[in-house]
GROMACS .gro file of N, CA and C in nm:
model
  525
    1MET      N    1   0.085  -0.118   0.000
    1MET     CA    2   0.000   0.000   0.000
    1MET      C    3   0.090   0.124   0.000
    2ASP      N    4   0.069   0.211  -0.097
    2ASP     CA    5   0.147   0.333  -0.110
    2ASP      C    6   0.067   0.449  -0.051
    3LEU      N    7   0.098   0.484   0.073
    3LEU     CA    8   0.024   0.587   0.146
    3LEU      C    9   0.032   0.722   0.076
    4GLN      N   10   0.149   0.756   0.023
    4GLN     CA   11   0.165   0.885  -0.045
    4GLN      C   12   0.079   0.892  -0.172
    5ALA      N   13   0.075   0.782  -0.248
    5ALA     CA   14  -0.006   0.780  -0.370
    5ALA      C   15  -0.154   0.795  -0.336
    6LEU      N   16  -0.198   0.726  -0.231
    6LEU     CA   17  -0.337   0.739  -0.188
    6LEU      C   18  -0.367   0.881  -0.141
    7ALA      N   19  -0.273   0.943  -0.071
    7ALA     CA   20  -0.292   1.079  -0.020
    7ALA      C   21  -0.311   1.178  -0.133
    8ILE      N   22  -0.224   1.173  -0.235
    8ILE     CA   23  -0.238   1.269  -0.346
    8ILE      C   24  -0.363   1.240  -0.428
    9GLU      N   25  -0.398   1.112  -0.444
    9GLU     CA   26  -0.520   1.079  -0.518
    9GLU      C   27  -0.643   1.132  -0.445
   10GLU      N   28  -0.647   1.112  -0.314
   10GLU     CA   29  -0.762   1.162  -0.239
   10GLU      C   30  -0.768   1.315  -0.243
   11ALA      N   31  -0.653   1.380  -0.227
   11ALA     CA   32  -0.649   1.527  -0.231
   11ALA      C   33  -0.695   1.578  -0.367
   12ALA      N   34  -0.649   1.514  -0.474
   12ALA     CA   35  -0.688   1.555  -0.609
   12ALA      C   36  -0.838   1.534  -0.631
   13LEU      N   37  -0.889   1.418  -0.590
   13LEU     CA   38  -1.032   1.391  -0.607
   13LEU      C   39  -1.117   1.489  -0.526
   14LYS      N   40  -1.073   1.523  -0.405
   14LYS     CA   41  -1.146   1.618  -0.322
   14LYS      C   42  -1.149   1.754  -0.388
   15THR      N   43  -1.037   1.797  -0.444
   15THR     CA   44  -1.031   1.926  -0.513
   15THR      C   45  -1.124   1.928  -0.634
   16LEU      N   46  -1.119   1.819  -0.712
   16LEU     CA   47  -1.209   1.809  -0.828
   16LEU      C   48  -1.356   1.807  -0.785
   17ALA      N   49  -1.387   1.728  -0.682
   17ALA     CA   50  -1.525   1.718  -0.634
   17ALA      C   51  -1.576   1.854  -0.587
   18ASP      N   52  -1.493   1.929  -0.515
   18ASP     CA   53  -1.533   2.061  -0.468
   18ASP      C   54  -1.563   2.154  -0.586
   19ALA      N   55  -1.477   2.152  -0.688
   19ALA     CA   56  -1.497   2.236  -0.806
   19ALA      C   57  -1.627   2.197  -0.878
   20VAL      N   58  -1.649   2.068  -0.894
   20VAL     CA   59  -1.771   2.020  -0.961
   20VAL      C   60  -1.894   2.055  -0.879
   21ASN      N   61  -1.889   2.034  -0.748
   21ASN     CA   62  -2.004   2.064  -0.662
   21ASN      C   63  -2.038   2.213  -0.661
   22ASP      N   64  -1.936   2.299  -0.660
   22ASP     CA   65  -1.962   2.443  -0.666
   22ASP      C   66  -2.034   2.480  -0.796
   23ARG      N   67  -1.987   2.426  -0.908
   23ARG     CA   68  -2.051   2.455  -1.038
   23ARG      C   69  -2.190   2.394  -1.044
   24LEU      N   70  -2.207   2.274  -0.988
   24LEU     CA   71  -2.338   2.209  -0.987
   24LEU      C   72  -2.440   2.295  -0.913
   25LYS      N   73  -2.400   2.354  -0.800
   25LYS     CA   74  -2.492   2.441  -0.725
   25LYS      C   75  -2.536   2.559  -0.811
   26GLU      N   76  -2.441   2.619  -0.883
   26GLU     CA   77  -2.474   2.734  -0.970
   26GLU      C   78  -2.571   2.693  -1.080
   27VAL      N   79  -2.541   2.582  -1.147
   27VAL     CA   80  -2.625   2.537  -1.258
   27VAL      C   81  -2.763   2.494  -1.208
   28LYS      N   82  -2.766   2.427  -1.095
   28LYS     CA   83  -2.895   2.384  -1.039
   28LYS      C   84  -2.983   2.504  -1.007
   29GLN      N   85  -2.925   2.610  -0.948
   29GLN     CA   86  -3.001   2.731  -0.917
   29GLN      C   87  -3.052   2.796  -1.046
   30THR      N   88  -2.966   2.806  -1.146
   30THR     CA   89  -3.005   2.866  -1.274
   30THR      C   90  -3.114   2.783  -1.341
   31MET      N   91  -3.102   2.650  -1.335
   31MET     CA   92  -3.203   2.561  -1.393
   31MET      C   93  -3.336   2.582  -1.322
   32GLN      N   94  -3.332   2.590  -1.188
   32GLN     CA   95  -3.457   2.608  -1.112
   32GLN      C   96  -3.523   2.739  -1.151
   33GLU      N   97  -3.445   2.845  -1.161
   33GLU     CA   98  -3.500   2.974  -1.201
   33GLU      C   99  -3.561   2.966  -1.341
   34ALA      N  100  -3.494   2.896  -1.433
   34ALA     CA  101  -3.546   2.883  -1.569
   34ALA      C  102  -3.675   2.801  -1.572
   35LEU      N  103  -3.681   2.695  -1.491
   35LEU     CA  104  -3.803   2.614  -1.486
   35LEU      C  105  -3.921   2.697  -1.436
   36VAL      N  106  -3.896   2.777  -1.331
   36VAL     CA  107  -4.003   2.861  -1.276
   36VAL      C  108  -4.043   2.969  -1.375
   37GLU      N  109  -3.943   3.035  -1.434
   37GLU     CA  110  -3.968   3.145  -1.528
   37GLU      C  111  -4.047   3.099  -1.651
   38THR      N  112  -4.011   2.982  -1.702
   38THR     CA  113  -4.078   2.934  -1.824
   38THR      C  114  -4.205   2.856  -1.794
   39GLY      N  115  -4.220   2.813  -1.669
   39GLY     CA  116  -4.335   2.731  -1.634
   39GLY      C  117  -4.319   2.585  -1.675
   40ALA      N  118  -4.200   2.550  -1.723
   40ALA     CA  119  -4.177   2.412  -1.765
   40ALA      C  120  -4.172   2.321  -1.643
   41SER      N  121  -4.229   2.203  -1.655
   41SER     CA  122  -4.223   2.109  -1.544
   41SER      C  123  -4.127   1.995  -1.575
   42ARG      N  124  -4.083   1.988  -1.701
   42ARG     CA  125  -3.999   1.877  -1.742
   42ARG      C  126  -3.916   1.916  -1.865
   43VAL      N  127  -3.788   1.877  -1.864
   43VAL     CA  128  -3.699   1.906  -1.976
   43VAL      C  129  -3.610   1.785  -1.997
   44ASP      N  130  -3.592   1.746  -2.123
   44ASP     CA  131  -3.501   1.636  -2.154
   44ASP      C  132  -3.359   1.690  -2.169
   45ALA      N  133  -3.260   1.614  -2.122
   45ALA     CA  134  -3.119   1.646  -2.140
   45ALA      C  135  -3.070   1.558  -2.254
   46ASN      N  136  -3.024   1.622  -2.362
   46ASN     CA  137  -2.980   1.550  -2.481
   46ASN      C  138  -2.833   1.580  -2.510
   47LEU      N  139  -2.761   1.478  -2.554
   47LEU     CA  140  -2.625   1.496  -2.601
   47LEU      C  141  -2.628   1.574  -2.732
   48PRO      N  142  -2.512   1.625  -2.778
   48PRO     CA  143  -2.509   1.700  -2.903
   48PRO      C  144  -2.568   1.624  -3.023
   49ASP      N  145  -2.561   1.489  -3.020
   49ASP     CA  146  -2.617   1.412  -3.132
   49ASP      C  147  -2.768   1.389  -3.118
   50GLY      N  148  -2.828   1.446  -3.010
   50GLY     CA  149  -2.972   1.434  -2.989
   50GLY      C  150  -3.014   1.319  -2.899
   51THR      N  151  -2.919   1.236  -2.856
   51THR     CA  152  -2.952   1.122  -2.770
   51THR      C  153  -2.997   1.171  -2.632
   52LYS      N  154  -3.115   1.130  -2.591
   52LYS     CA  155  -3.166   1.166  -2.459
   52LYS      C  156  -3.090   1.085  -2.354
   53VAL      N  157  -3.033   1.157  -2.253
   53VAL     CA  158  -2.957   1.090  -2.148
   53VAL      C  159  -3.016   1.112  -2.008
   54ALA      N  160  -3.111   1.206  -1.996
   54ALA     CA  161  -3.172   1.231  -1.865
   54ALA      C  162  -3.297   1.316  -1.882
   55THR      N  163  -3.376   1.320  -1.777
   55THR     CA  164  -3.493   1.407  -1.771
   55THR      C  165  -3.482   1.490  -1.644
   56ILE      N  166  -3.503   1.620  -1.658
   56ILE     CA  167  -3.506   1.712  -1.545
   56ILE      C  168  -3.655   1.736  -1.516
   57SER      N  169  -3.699   1.711  -1.392
   57SER     CA  170  -3.840   1.729  -1.354
   57SER      C  171  -3.851   1.823  -1.236
   58ARG      N  172  -3.940   1.922  -1.249
   58ARG     CA  173  -3.962   2.019  -1.142
   58ARG      C  174  -4.053   1.959  -1.035
   59SER      N  175  -4.021   1.986  -0.909
   59SER     CA  176  -4.105   1.947  -0.797
   59SER      C  177  -4.151   2.075  -0.729
   60ASP      N  178  -4.281   2.093  -0.719
   60ASP     CA  179  -4.333   2.213  -0.655
   60ASP      C  180  -4.345   2.192  -0.505
   61ALA      N  181  -4.339   2.302  -0.434
   61ALA     CA  182  -4.354   2.298  -0.289
   61ALA      C  183  -4.494   2.249  -0.253
   62LYS      N  184  -4.503   2.168  -0.151
   62LYS     CA  185  -4.631   2.117  -0.104
   62LYS      C  186  -4.670   2.195   0.021
   63PRO      N  187  -4.791   2.254   0.022
   63PRO     CA  188  -4.831   2.330   0.140
   63PRO      C  189  -4.868   2.237   0.255
   64ALA      N  190  -4.839   2.282   0.376
   64ALA     CA  191  -4.872   2.205   0.496
   64ALA      C  192  -4.898   2.303   0.610
   65ALA      N  193  -4.975   2.259   0.706
   65ALA     CA  194  -5.004   2.341   0.824
   65ALA      C  195  -4.883   2.341   0.916
   66VAL      N  196  -4.847   2.459   0.965
   66VAL     CA  197  -4.737   2.473   1.060
   66VAL      C  198  -4.779   2.571   1.170
   67VAL      N  199  -4.736   2.545   1.290
   67VAL     CA  200  -4.764   2.635   1.401
   67VAL      C  201  -4.671   2.755   1.388
   68THR      N  202  -4.729   2.873   1.373
   68THR     CA  203  -4.649   2.994   1.358
   68THR      C  204  -4.655   3.082   1.482
   69ASN      N  205  -4.755   3.059   1.567
   69ASN     CA  206  -4.769   3.134   1.691
   69ASN      C  207  -4.804   3.035   1.801
   70PRO      N  208  -4.704   2.977   1.866
   70PRO     CA  209  -4.728   2.873   1.965
   70PRO      C  210  -4.822   2.915   2.079
   71GLU      N  211  -4.812   3.041   2.121
   71GLU     CA  212  -4.898   3.088   2.231
   71GLU      C  213  -5.045   3.089   2.189
   72ALA      N  214  -5.075   3.143   2.072
   72ALA     CA  215  -5.213   3.147   2.023
   72ALA      C  216  -5.266   3.005   2.002
   73PHE      N  217  -5.182   2.917   1.951
   73PHE     CA  218  -5.222   2.779   1.931
   73PHE      C  219  -5.251   2.711   2.065
   74LEU      N  220  -5.163   2.732   2.162
   74LEU     CA  221  -5.182   2.675   2.296
   74LEU      C  222  -5.313   2.726   2.358
   75ASP      N  223  -5.340   2.856   2.347
   75ASP     CA  224  -5.464   2.912   2.402
   75ASP      C  225  -5.585   2.846   2.338
   76TRP      N  226  -5.581   2.826   2.207
   76TRP     CA  227  -5.694   2.764   2.136
   76TRP      C  228  -5.715   2.620   2.183
   77VAL      N  229  -5.605   2.545   2.195
   77VAL     CA  230  -5.615   2.406   2.238
   77VAL      C  231  -5.664   2.400   2.384
   78ARG      N  232  -5.619   2.491   2.469
   78ARG     CA  233  -5.666   2.495   2.608
   78ARG      C  234  -5.819   2.506   2.613
   79LYS      N  235  -5.875   2.589   2.525
   79LYS     CA  236  -6.021   2.609   2.524
   79LYS      C  237  -6.095   2.493   2.460
   80ASN      N  238  -6.038   2.436   2.355
   80ASN     CA  239  -6.111   2.339   2.274
   80ASN      C  240  -6.080   2.193   2.303
   81SER      N  241  -5.962   2.166   2.360
   81SER     CA  242  -5.924   2.029   2.388
   81SER      C  243  -5.826   2.027   2.505
   82PRO      N  244  -5.871   2.072   2.624
   82PRO     CA  245  -5.779   2.089   2.736
   82PRO      C  246  -5.707   1.962   2.779
   83HIS      N  247  -5.764   1.844   2.753
   83HIS     CA  248  -5.695   1.720   2.792
   83HIS      C  249  -5.571   1.694   2.707
   84ASN      N  250  -5.554   1.771   2.599
   84ASN     CA  251  -5.434   1.757   2.515
   84ASN      C  252  -5.328   1.862   2.549
   85VAL      N  253  -5.345   1.927   2.662
   85VAL     CA  254  -5.244   2.021   2.711
   85VAL      C  255  -5.182   1.959   2.835
   86SER      N  256  -5.052   1.959   2.840
   86SER     CA  257  -4.984   1.908   2.959
   86SER      C  258  -4.905   2.023   3.019
   87THR      N  259  -4.899   2.026   3.148
   87THR     CA  260  -4.825   2.130   3.217
   87THR      C  261  -4.714   2.065   3.299
   88ARG      N  262  -4.595   2.108   3.272
   88ARG     CA  263  -4.477   2.068   3.349
   88ARG      C  264  -4.408   2.199   3.380
   89LEU      N  265  -4.280   2.201   3.371
   89LEU     CA  266  -4.211   2.329   3.382
   89LEU      C  267  -4.248   2.417   3.264
   90VAL      N  268  -4.287   2.350   3.156
   90VAL     CA  269  -4.329   2.418   3.035
   90VAL      C  270  -4.469   2.369   3.000
   91THR      N  271  -4.557   2.461   2.967
   91THR     CA  272  -4.691   2.422   2.924
   91THR      C  273  -4.689   2.414   2.772
   92GLU      N  274  -4.733   2.300   2.721
   92GLU     CA  275  -4.731   2.280   2.576
   92GLU      C  276  -4.844   2.187   2.535
   93VAL      N  277  -4.878   2.196   2.409
   93VAL     CA  278  -4.977   2.104   2.353
   93VAL      C  279  -4.907   1.971   2.333
   94ARG      N  280  -4.979   1.863   2.362
   94ARG     CA  281  -4.919   1.731   2.344
   94ARG      C  282  -4.876   1.715   2.197
   95PRO      N  283  -4.754   1.670   2.177
   95PRO     CA  284  -4.702   1.658   2.040
   95PRO      C  285  -4.790   1.572   1.948
   96ALA      N  286  -4.846   1.463   1.999
   96ALA     CA  287  -4.929   1.377   1.914
   96ALA      C  288  -5.054   1.451   1.868
   97TYR      N  289  -5.111   1.534   1.956
   97TYR     CA  290  -5.230   1.611   1.919
   97TYR      C  291  -5.194   1.717   1.816
   98THR      N  292  -5.080   1.784   1.837
   98THR     CA  293  -5.034   1.884   1.740
   98THR      C  294  -5.017   1.819   1.603
   99THR      N  295  -4.952   1.703   1.600
   99THR     CA  296  -4.931   1.632   1.474
   99THR      C  297  -5.063   1.598   1.407
  100ALA      N  298  -5.159   1.548   1.486
  100ALA     CA  299  -5.290   1.511   1.431
  100ALA      C  300  -5.364   1.634   1.378
  101LEU      N  301  -5.364   1.743   1.454
  101LEU     CA  302  -5.432   1.865   1.409
  101LEU      C  303  -5.367   1.922   1.283
  102LEU      N  304  -5.235   1.928   1.282
  102LEU     CA  305  -5.165   1.981   1.164
  102LEU      C  306  -5.193   1.895   1.041
  103ALA      N  307  -5.198   1.765   1.059
  103ALA     CA  308  -5.229   1.675   0.947
  103ALA      C  309  -5.371   1.702   0.897
  104GLU      N  310  -5.464   1.720   0.988
  104GLU     CA  311  -5.603   1.749   0.950
  104GLU      C  312  -5.612   1.881   0.873
  105MET      N  313  -5.542   1.983   0.923
  105MET     CA  314  -5.544   2.114   0.857
  105MET      C  315  -5.472   2.108   0.722
  106THR      N  316  -5.363   2.032   0.715
  106THR     CA  317  -5.294   2.017   0.587
  106THR      C  318  -5.386   1.953   0.485
  107ALA      N  319  -5.458   1.849   0.526
  107ALA     CA  320  -5.552   1.781   0.435
  107ALA      C  321  -5.663   1.876   0.392
  108ALA      N  322  -5.708   1.964   0.483
  108ALA     CA  323  -5.814   2.059   0.450
  108ALA      C  324  -5.760   2.175   0.367
  109GLY      N  325  -5.630   2.196   0.372
  109GLY     CA  326  -5.570   2.307   0.297
  109GLY      C  327  -5.596   2.441   0.363
  110ALA      N  328  -5.638   2.440   0.491
  110ALA     CA  329  -5.667   2.564   0.562
  110ALA      C  330  -5.645   2.542   0.711
  111ALA      N  331  -5.614   2.650   0.783
  111ALA     CA  332  -5.591   2.643   0.927
  111ALA      C  333  -5.725   2.646   1.000
  112VAL      N  334  -5.806   2.543   0.974
  112VAL     CA  335  -5.938   2.530   1.036
  112VAL      C  336  -5.956   2.386   1.081
  113VAL      N  337  -6.043   2.369   1.182
  113VAL     CA  338  -6.074   2.236   1.232
  113VAL      C  339  -6.225   2.229   1.249
  114ALA      N  340  -6.281   2.115   1.208
  114ALA     CA  341  -6.425   2.094   1.226
  114ALA      C  342  -6.447   2.013   1.354
  115ASP      N  343  -6.538   2.061   1.440
  115ASP     CA  344  -6.574   1.988   1.562
  115ASP      C  345  -6.641   1.858   1.519
  116LYS      N  346  -6.593   1.746   1.570
  116LYS     CA  347  -6.643   1.614   1.528
  116LYS      C  348  -6.789   1.593   1.567
  117GLU      N  349  -6.834   1.655   1.675
  117GLU     CA  350  -6.972   1.636   1.721
  117GLU      C  351  -7.069   1.735   1.657
  118THR      N  352  -7.029   1.863   1.648
  118THR     CA  353  -7.122   1.965   1.599
  118THR      C  354  -7.103   1.996   1.452
  119GLY      N  355  -6.984   1.967   1.399
  119GLY     CA  356  -6.955   2.001   1.260
  119GLY      C  357  -6.917   2.146   1.239
  120VAL      N  358  -6.912   2.222   1.347
  120VAL     CA  359  -6.876   2.364   1.336
  120VAL      C  360  -6.728   2.374   1.299
  121VAL      N  361  -6.701   2.454   1.196
  121VAL     CA  362  -6.564   2.474   1.150
  121VAL      C  363  -6.510   2.599   1.217
  122GLU      N  364  -6.393   2.585   1.275
  122GLU     CA  365  -6.335   2.696   1.351
  122GLU      C  366  -6.192   2.723   1.304
  123ASP      N  367  -6.159   2.852   1.291
  123ASP     CA  368  -6.022   2.890   1.261
  123ASP      C  369  -5.933   2.854   1.379
  124VAL      N  370  -5.810   2.812   1.350
  124VAL     CA  371  -5.715   2.779   1.456
  124VAL      C  372  -5.606   2.886   1.454
  125PRO      N  373  -5.606   2.974   1.555
  125PRO     CA  374  -5.503   3.078   1.557
  125PRO      C  375  -5.365   3.018   1.581
  126GLY      N  376  -5.265   3.088   1.527
  126GLY     CA  377  -5.128   3.043   1.547
  126GLY      C  378  -5.083   2.937   1.450
  127VAL      N  379  -5.168   2.905   1.350
  127VAL     CA  380  -5.133   2.805   1.250
  127VAL      C  381  -5.156   2.865   1.112
  128GLU      N  382  -5.065   2.838   1.020
  128GLU     CA  383  -5.078   2.881   0.881
  128GLU      C  384  -5.046   2.764   0.790
  129ILE      N  385  -5.099   2.770   0.670
  129ILE     CA  386  -5.062   2.674   0.566
  129ILE      C  387  -4.949   2.739   0.488
  130ARG      N  388  -4.835   2.674   0.488
  130ARG     CA  389  -4.716   2.728   0.421
  130ARG      C  390  -4.648   2.618   0.341
  131ALA      N  391  -4.570   2.660   0.243
  131ALA     CA  392  -4.485   2.565   0.171
  131ALA      C  393  -4.380   2.517   0.269
  132THR      N  394  -4.363   2.385   0.280
  132THR     CA  395  -4.269   2.331   0.377
  132THR      C  396  -4.135   2.296   0.316
  133ARG      N  397  -4.123   2.303   0.186
  133ARG     CA  398  -3.993   2.281   0.124
  133ARG      C  399  -3.983   2.375   0.006
  134SER      N  400  -3.865   2.408  -0.030
  134SER     CA  401  -3.846   2.500  -0.140
  134SER      C  402  -3.867   2.428  -0.272
  135LEU      N  403  -3.887   2.508  -0.375
  135LEU     CA  404  -3.899   2.450  -0.509
  135LEU      C  405  -3.769   2.380  -0.543
  136THR      N  406  -3.778   2.272  -0.610
  136THR     CA  407  -3.658   2.199  -0.649
  136THR      C  408  -3.686   2.123  -0.777
  137HIS      N  409  -3.588   2.049  -0.822
  137HIS     CA  410  -3.605   1.962  -0.938
  137HIS      C  411  -3.512   1.843  -0.923
  138SER      N  412  -3.541   1.740  -0.999
  138SER     CA  413  -3.459   1.620  -0.993
  138SER      C  414  -3.405   1.587  -1.132
  139VAL      N  415  -3.296   1.514  -1.133
  139VAL     CA  416  -3.234   1.468  -1.257
  139VAL      C  417  -3.240   1.317  -1.256
  140ARG      N  418  -3.310   1.260  -1.355
  140ARG     CA  419  -3.319   1.114  -1.364
  140ARG      C  420  -3.258   1.068  -1.496
  141PRO      N  421  -3.139   1.007  -1.487
  141PRO     CA  422  -3.077   0.958  -1.611
  141PRO      C  423  -3.160   0.846  -1.674
  142THR      N  424  -3.150   0.835  -1.804
  142THR     CA  425  -3.212   0.722  -1.874
  142THR      C  426  -3.134   0.596  -1.836
  143LYS      N  427  -3.184   0.482  -1.881
  143LYS     CA  428  -3.121   0.355  -1.845
  143LYS      C  429  -2.970   0.355  -1.873
  144ASP      N  430  -2.931   0.406  -1.988
  144ASP     CA  431  -2.789   0.408  -2.024
  144ASP      C  432  -2.733   0.550  -2.027
  145GLY      N  433  -2.805   0.645  -1.965
  145GLY     CA  434  -2.765   0.785  -1.970
  145GLY      C  435  -2.629   0.813  -1.911
  146ARG      N  436  -2.600   0.753  -1.795
  146ARG     CA  437  -2.469   0.777  -1.731
  146ARG      C  438  -2.355   0.727  -1.820
  147ASP      N  439  -2.373   0.609  -1.876
  147ASP     CA  440  -2.268   0.553  -1.964
  147ASP      C  441  -2.250   0.641  -2.087
  148ARG      N  442  -2.361   0.688  -2.144
  148ARG     CA  443  -2.352   0.772  -2.265
  148ARG      C  444  -2.286   0.906  -2.234
  149ILE      N  445  -2.318   0.964  -2.117
  149ILE     CA  446  -2.254   1.091  -2.078
  149ILE      C  447  -2.104   1.068  -2.058
  150ALA      N  448  -2.067   0.958  -1.991
  150ALA     CA  449  -1.925   0.928  -1.969
  150ALA      C  450  -1.853   0.912  -2.103
  151ALA      N  451  -1.914   0.844  -2.197
  151ALA     CA  452  -1.852   0.825  -2.329
  151ALA      C  453  -1.838   0.959  -2.400
  152ALA      N  454  -1.940   1.043  -2.393
  152ALA     CA  455  -1.935   1.174  -2.457
  152ALA      C  456  -1.825   1.259  -2.394
  153TRP      N  457  -1.808   1.248  -2.263
  153TRP     CA  458  -1.702   1.320  -2.193
  153TRP      C  459  -1.566   1.274  -2.244
  154ARG      N  460  -1.546   1.140  -2.248
  154ARG     CA  461  -1.417   1.084  -2.293
  154ARG      C  462  -1.388   1.122  -2.438
  155ASP      N  463  -1.493   1.129  -2.520
  155ASP     CA  464  -1.476   1.159  -2.662
  155ASP      C  465  -1.468   1.309  -2.691
  156GLY      N  466  -1.473   1.392  -2.587
  156GLY     CA  467  -1.460   1.537  -2.605
  156GLY      C  468  -1.584   1.604  -2.660
  157GLU      N  469  -1.699   1.539  -2.651
  157GLU     CA  470  -1.822   1.595  -2.709
  157GLU      C  471  -1.891   1.696  -2.617
  158LEU      N  472  -1.840   1.715  -2.495
  158LEU     CA  473  -1.905   1.806  -2.402
  158LEU      C  474  -1.822   1.933  -2.379
  159GLY      N  475  -1.728   1.959  -2.470
  159GLY     CA  476  -1.641   2.076  -2.458
  159GLY      C  477  -1.715   2.208  -2.462
  160HIS      N  478  -1.836   2.209  -2.519
  160HIS     CA  479  -1.913   2.333  -2.528
  160HIS      C  480  -1.977   2.373  -2.395
  161LEU      N  481  -1.977   2.282  -2.298
  161LEU     CA  482  -2.037   2.311  -2.168
  161LEU      C  483  -1.940   2.391  -2.081
  162ASN      N  484  -1.994   2.468  -1.989
  162ASN     CA  485  -1.912   2.547  -1.898
  162ASN      C  486  -1.877   2.462  -1.776
  163LEU      N  487  -1.800   2.357  -1.800
  163LEU     CA  488  -1.761   2.267  -1.692
  163LEU      C  489  -1.643   2.327  -1.617
  164PRO      N  490  -1.633   2.297  -1.486
  164PRO     CA  491  -1.531   2.364  -1.405
  164PRO      C  492  -1.389   2.322  -1.440
  165GLN      N  493  -1.304   2.419  -1.427
  165GLN     CA  494  -1.161   2.396  -1.437
  165GLN      C  495  -1.106   2.428  -1.298
  166ILE      N  496  -0.997   2.368  -1.263
  166ILE     CA  497  -0.938   2.399  -1.134
  166ILE      C  498  -0.848   2.520  -1.156
  167ALA      N  499  -0.891   2.632  -1.099
  167ALA     CA  500  -0.818   2.757  -1.117
  167ALA      C  501  -0.701   2.762  -1.021
  168ALA      N  502  -0.598   2.835  -1.061
  168ALA     CA  503  -0.485   2.856  -0.972
  168ALA      C  504  -0.531   2.945  -0.857
  169ALA      N  505  -0.474   2.923  -0.742
  169ALA     CA  506  -0.506   3.008  -0.627
  169ALA      C  507  -0.457   3.149  -0.655
  170PRO      N  508  -0.532   3.249  -0.608
  170PRO     CA  509  -0.486   3.387  -0.632
  170PRO      C  510  -0.350   3.410  -0.566
  171ALA      N  511  -0.266   3.489  -0.634
  171ALA     CA  512  -0.133   3.518  -0.581
  171ALA      C  513  -0.146   3.604  -0.456
  172LYS      N  514  -0.064   3.574  -0.357
  172LYS     CA  515  -0.064   3.654  -0.234
  172LYS      C  516   0.026   3.775  -0.254
  173GLU      N  517  -0.024   3.887  -0.204
  173GLU     CA  518   0.056   4.010  -0.216
  173GLU      C  519   0.161   4.010  -0.105
  174ALA      N  520   0.278   4.060  -0.139
  174ALA     CA  521   0.385   4.070  -0.040
  174ALA      C  522   0.350   4.184   0.056
  175SER      N  523   0.377   4.163   0.185
  175SER     CA  524   0.346   4.268   0.281
  175SER      C  525   0.463   4.359   0.306
   0.00000   0.00000   0.00000
């Protein structure tokens, strides 16, 4: 085992991975902005010869109920379901009840709860329906997409892309 050879290989791979990951973040952000701007939900990734190698698919944020004002929520639960409030050093709504109520409100698409006995629908203060994850997209290669991209890379067919180069470190000024 050549420890020095492994050390330089790992250092080189880490440097390359960092450069690729930095560029990937930039491209992913630009792609997301383009998907939103154009309204496209899906785009095929094709090699220069037209071969489809992947599909980019937009995922929209899913709205869900979240507690935004714990005090107002606690006051509402105290009035409407006091057995689901526990008092210790901290007074809080029982987590299982919070989870159940939030799930019910998420399903309803509104911060409201219907009384099971009377059917009266009531607003729940301290809760809002909000997007719980940011907009994103996924890249799904075709069955042989990774192999085709690797071959195109080896054959120099991806030279038109703005792929990262490892830049020299900026020169330090003498003090």
